[in-house]
Every structure is written in C-alpha cells, then in structure tokens.
GROMACS .gro file of C-alpha atoms in nm:
model
  187
    1MET     CA    1  12.709  10.056   9.669
    2ALA     CA    2  12.571  10.223   9.375
    3SER     CA    3  12.270   9.974   9.327
    4LEU     CA    4  12.193  10.018   9.714
    5ARG     CA    5  12.207  10.417   9.685
    6ILE     CA    6  11.915  10.336   9.396
    7ILE     CA    7  11.748  10.057   9.618
    8LYS     CA    8  11.748  10.375   9.884
    9MET     CA    9  11.602  10.611   9.595
   10ASN     CA   10  11.313  10.340   9.467
   11TYR     CA   11  11.172  10.348   9.779
   12VAL     CA   12  11.157  10.714   9.869
   13PHE     CA   13  10.986  10.753   9.523
   14VAL     CA   14  10.706  10.507   9.624
   15ILE     CA   15  10.720  10.589   9.941
   16ALA     CA   16  10.604  10.968   9.821
   17LEU     CA   17  10.418  10.879   9.516
   18THR     CA   18  10.150  10.692   9.716
   19PHE     CA   19  10.146  10.945  10.045
   20CYS     CA   20   9.855  11.048   9.838
   21VAL     CA   21   9.656  10.773  10.024
   22CYS     CA   22   9.742  10.876  10.362
   23VAL     CA   23   9.585  11.249  10.304
   24ALA     CA   24   9.281  11.080  10.135
   25SER     CA   25   9.221  10.854  10.406
   26THR     CA   26   9.210  11.132  10.665
   27ALA     CA   27   8.866  11.181  10.565
   28PHE     CA   28   8.731  10.865  10.655
   29ASN     CA   29   8.760  10.896  11.046
   30ILE     CA   30   8.546  11.271  11.051
   31GLU     CA   31   8.150  11.059  10.994
   32LYS     CA   32   8.170  10.854  11.299
   33LYS     CA   33   7.919  10.583  11.050
   34ASN     CA   34   8.217  10.452  10.947
   35GLY     CA   35   8.294  10.123  11.153
   36TRP     CA   36   8.740  10.087  11.132
   37TRP     CA   37   8.590   9.749  10.926
   38ARG     CA   38   8.471  10.046  10.649
   39ASN     CA   39   8.777  10.246  10.647
   40MET     CA   40   8.987   9.943  10.574
   41LEU     CA   41   8.827   9.843  10.283
   42PHE     CA   42   8.800  10.237  10.164
   43VAL     CA   43   9.139  10.156  10.230
   44CYS     CA   44   9.239   9.884  10.098
   45ALA     CA   45   9.042   9.961   9.740
   46LEU     CA   46   9.268  10.337   9.742
   47ALA     CA   47   9.582  10.145   9.759
   48ALA     CA   48   9.488   9.857   9.509
   49GLY     CA   49   9.408  10.152   9.267
   50GLN     CA   50   9.781  10.215   9.259
   51GLY     CA   51   9.909   9.932   9.182
   52LEU     CA   52   9.624   9.925   8.934
   53MET     CA   53   9.750  10.231   8.780
   54TYR     CA   54  10.064  10.223   8.840
   55TRP     CA   55  10.027   9.918   8.652
   56LEU     CA   56   9.778  10.002   8.381
   57GLY     CA   57  10.063  10.306   8.330
   58SER     CA   58  10.358  10.076   8.212
   59LEU     CA   59  10.173   9.881   8.028
   60LEU     CA   60  10.089  10.219   7.838
   61GLY     CA   61  10.403  10.329   7.838
   62GLY     CA   62  10.562  10.000   7.758
   63THR     CA   63  10.346  10.072   7.402
   64PHE     CA   64  10.572  10.403   7.302
   65MET     CA   65  10.791  10.481   7.553
   66TYR     CA   66  11.058  10.305   7.371
   67LYS     CA   67  11.052  10.534   7.068
   68PHE     CA   68  11.242  10.790   7.324
   69ALA     CA   69  11.496  10.537   7.513
   70GLY     CA   70  11.694  10.833   7.290
   71TYR     CA   71  11.642  11.114   7.587
   72ALA     CA   72  11.563  10.865   7.854
   73LYS     CA   73  11.737  11.170   8.122
   74VAL     CA   74  11.483  11.470   8.008
   75ILE     CA   75  11.145  11.245   7.963
   76THR     CA   76  11.238  11.191   8.367
   77ILE     CA   77  11.283  11.409   8.426
   78ILE     CA   78  10.956  11.589   8.312
   79ILE     CA   79  10.781  11.304   8.436
   80CYS     CA   80  10.902  11.381   8.737
   81PHE     CA   81  10.843  11.770   8.770
   82MET     CA   82  10.473  11.665   8.626
   83ILE     CA   83  10.377  11.422   8.895
   84THR     CA   84  10.556  11.707   9.204
   85PHE     CA   85  10.404  11.973   8.998
   86ARG     CA   86  10.079  11.768   9.068
   87MET     CA   87  10.163  11.699   9.472
   88MET     CA   88  10.216  12.069   9.469
   89MET     CA   89   9.921  12.141   9.356
   90ASP     CA   90   9.744  11.944   9.593
   91THR     CA   91   9.929  12.094   9.913
   92LEU     CA   92   9.699  12.435   9.860
   93LYS     CA   93   9.418  12.167   9.929
   94ILE     CA   94   9.548  11.986  10.202
   95LYS     CA   95   9.574  12.278  10.298
   96SER     CA   96   9.216  12.413  10.356
   97GLY     CA   97   9.107  12.071  10.393
   98LYS     CA   98   8.960  12.064  10.025
   99ASN     CA   99   9.042  11.739   9.955
  100LEU     CA  100   8.862  11.581  10.244
  101PHE     CA  101   8.607  11.349  10.022
  102LEU     CA  102   8.326  11.143  10.191
  103ILE     CA  103   8.226  10.867  10.023
  104ASP     CA  104   7.846  10.749  10.074
  105LYS     CA  105   7.832  10.509   9.717
  106PRO     CA  106   8.116  10.290   9.590
  107ARG     CA  107   8.138  10.472   9.299
  108GLN     CA  108   8.283  10.775   9.454
  109LEU     CA  109   8.512  10.553   9.654
  110ILE     CA  110   8.634  10.442   9.254
  111ILE     CA  111   8.609  10.812   9.155
  112LEU     CA  112   8.857  10.892   9.406
  113ALA     CA  113   9.045  10.549   9.360
  114ILE     CA  114   9.112  10.698   9.003
  115ALA     CA  115   9.229  11.049   9.063
  116LEU     CA  116   9.466  10.975   9.327
  117GLY     CA  117   9.599  10.715   9.084
  118VAL     CA  118   9.702  10.986   8.819
  119ASN     CA  119  10.024  11.068   8.938
  120ALA     CA  120  10.097  10.588   8.954
  121LEU     CA  121   9.960  10.604   8.552
  122ILE     CA  122  10.214  10.892   8.500
  123ALA     CA  123  10.502  10.753   8.699
  124GLY     CA  124  10.451  10.454   8.577
  125LEU     CA  125  10.436  10.564   8.213
  126ILE     CA  126  10.905  10.532   8.308
  127ALA     CA  127  10.860  10.263   8.400
  128SER     CA  128  11.083  10.128   8.128
  129GLU     CA  129  11.461  10.037   8.232
  130ALA     CA  130  11.561  10.290   7.997
  131PHE     CA  131  11.347  10.565   8.229
  132LEU     CA  132  11.340  10.472   8.617
  133PRO     CA  133  11.215  10.088   8.629
  134LEU     CA  134  11.218  10.144   8.974
  135PHE     CA  135  11.161   9.787   9.126
  136GLY     CA  136  11.072   9.620   8.817
  137ALA     CA  137  10.750   9.424   8.791
  138VAL     CA  138  10.663   9.421   9.121
  139THR     CA  139  10.685   9.770   9.152
  140PRO     CA  140  10.283   9.803   9.160
  141LEU     CA  141  10.315   9.515   9.519
  142TYR     CA  142  10.527   9.754   9.669
  143ILE     CA  143  10.322  10.067   9.556
  144VAL     CA  144   9.982   9.842   9.703
  145GLY     CA  145  10.172   9.749   9.986
  146ILE     CA  146  10.293  10.063  10.095
  147SER     CA  147   9.975  10.264  10.007
  148LEU     CA  148   9.752  10.039  10.238
  149ILE     CA  149  10.089  10.165  10.538
  150TRP     CA  150  10.039  10.442  10.426
  151GLY     CA  151   9.618  10.381  10.455
  152LEU     CA  152   9.652  10.311  10.830
  153ILE     CA  153   9.827  10.569  10.964
  154GLY     CA  154   9.517  10.766  10.816
  155ILE     CA  155   9.266  10.595  10.905
  156GLY     CA  156   9.515  10.551  11.224
  157THR     CA  157   9.542  10.910  11.326
  158LYS     CA  158   9.205  11.100  11.490
  159PHE     CA  159   9.169  11.497  11.213
  160SER     CA  160   9.199  11.774  11.385
  161PRO     CA  161   9.363  12.107  11.108
  162ALA     CA  162   9.699  12.028  11.246
  163LYS     CA  163   9.650  11.698  11.095
  164LEU     CA  164   9.545  11.918  10.799
  165LEU     CA  165   9.875  12.095  10.810
  166ILE     CA  166  10.094  11.797  10.876
  167ASN     CA  167   9.945  11.629  10.597
  168SER     CA  168  10.110  11.975  10.345
  169LEU     CA  169  10.381  11.987  10.498
  170LEU     CA  170  10.496  11.582  10.428
  171ASN     CA  171  10.312  11.652  10.091
  172VAL     CA  172  10.538  11.875   9.975
  173LEU     CA  173  10.811  11.735  10.128
  174ALA     CA  174  10.679  11.417   9.871
  175ALA     CA  175  10.647  11.630   9.631
  176LEU     CA  176  11.067  11.739   9.641
  177ALA     CA  177  11.111  11.331   9.718
  178ILE     CA  178  10.978  11.303   9.356
  179LEU     CA  179  11.190  11.581   9.197
  180ALA     CA  180  11.475  11.465   9.359
  181THR     CA  181  11.481  11.113   9.220
  182GLY     CA  182  11.480  11.261   8.919
  183PHE     CA  183  11.741  11.419   8.911
  184VAL     CA  184  11.922  11.112   9.092
  185ALA     CA  185  11.780  10.877   8.884
  186ILE     CA  186  11.953  11.140   8.580
  187PHE     CA  187  12.265  11.155   8.705
   0.00000   0.00000   0.00000
C-alpha cells in the first residue's frame, strides 16, 4: 500500500514539474502564422528539453550527491523548496503575461527549452535512490511524455486573459504539489 502511495506521489511530482511546458505553449497560439505542425514541433522541442535536462541533472547528481546521502531528507526538502520557490516566482510572470515568448529563430527555442528545463535539472540532482528516485532510469521518458501532454493542452486551448489566470493558479498548485511531494518523501 505504501508503494502505491509513493508511485502516485511520483506521478504528481512529474506532472507538476512539467507544467511549465503548458505555460510556455500558451504563447504559441498568439501568432497566426504558426500552424499546428510548427506549434507541435515547438512543443516537442520543449518536452525533449525537459527530459534532457532531468537526465543531465541525474548524471551531475550521480557524481557528487552520494556524499550527502546522510543528509538525504534535508537535501530533498531543500531541493523541492528551491523548485517551489522558482515556480512561485514564475507565477507572478504568468499572471502579468511577461512569460509569453514568441519564437522566430531556432536559437530562441533552444534557449527557451533550456530555461524551462532548469527545474528539471535541479530535480535530477536528487534522482538517486537515497533521495527522490521517482521512476528510476525511465523518469526522463515520463517527463517527456507528460510534457508533450501539457504542451498539447497549451496549444490546444485559445489564448485569453482567463487562460493566463488559470495558468498562474495551476502553477501555484503545481509548486505546492512539488513541496508536498518533498515532505512526503522525507517521512
């Protein structure tokens, strides 16, 4: 029964971590010149960036995080708090519309994918068994898949001020879900 609860919390963590793809995809519908296929390409690039950044974070964390295994509970909650804080700061940008990035060049898409993947990179640092392993080696695949779903939701809904408000509310809930997952993981 406990493992089922852990699996559910892992899904909640990944769903909350990847919500930023939905928020970033909101801007793709603003320009009429962007067709559905171009928007889908953008979403695929953002989703791949999420998975890649998590994988890089897990590689980086694997090189030195074992030294902090004695402090795993404290480190896990600190990392989850860092991600939550970053997401709360992003919420202010969402509500005012300052996070709407229009993409004209491939370089801009790569920079956006890296910027969105910072939280995934931070989460990847604690991907070892002592901290918050989530789904093990297949976690980046889950992240890419759920990011694609979020991206489809983002480009599938029309842009409106109400959508910005809903995105900011959902971002707060996602941030709180990550913090809650951190607390559940340490107990």
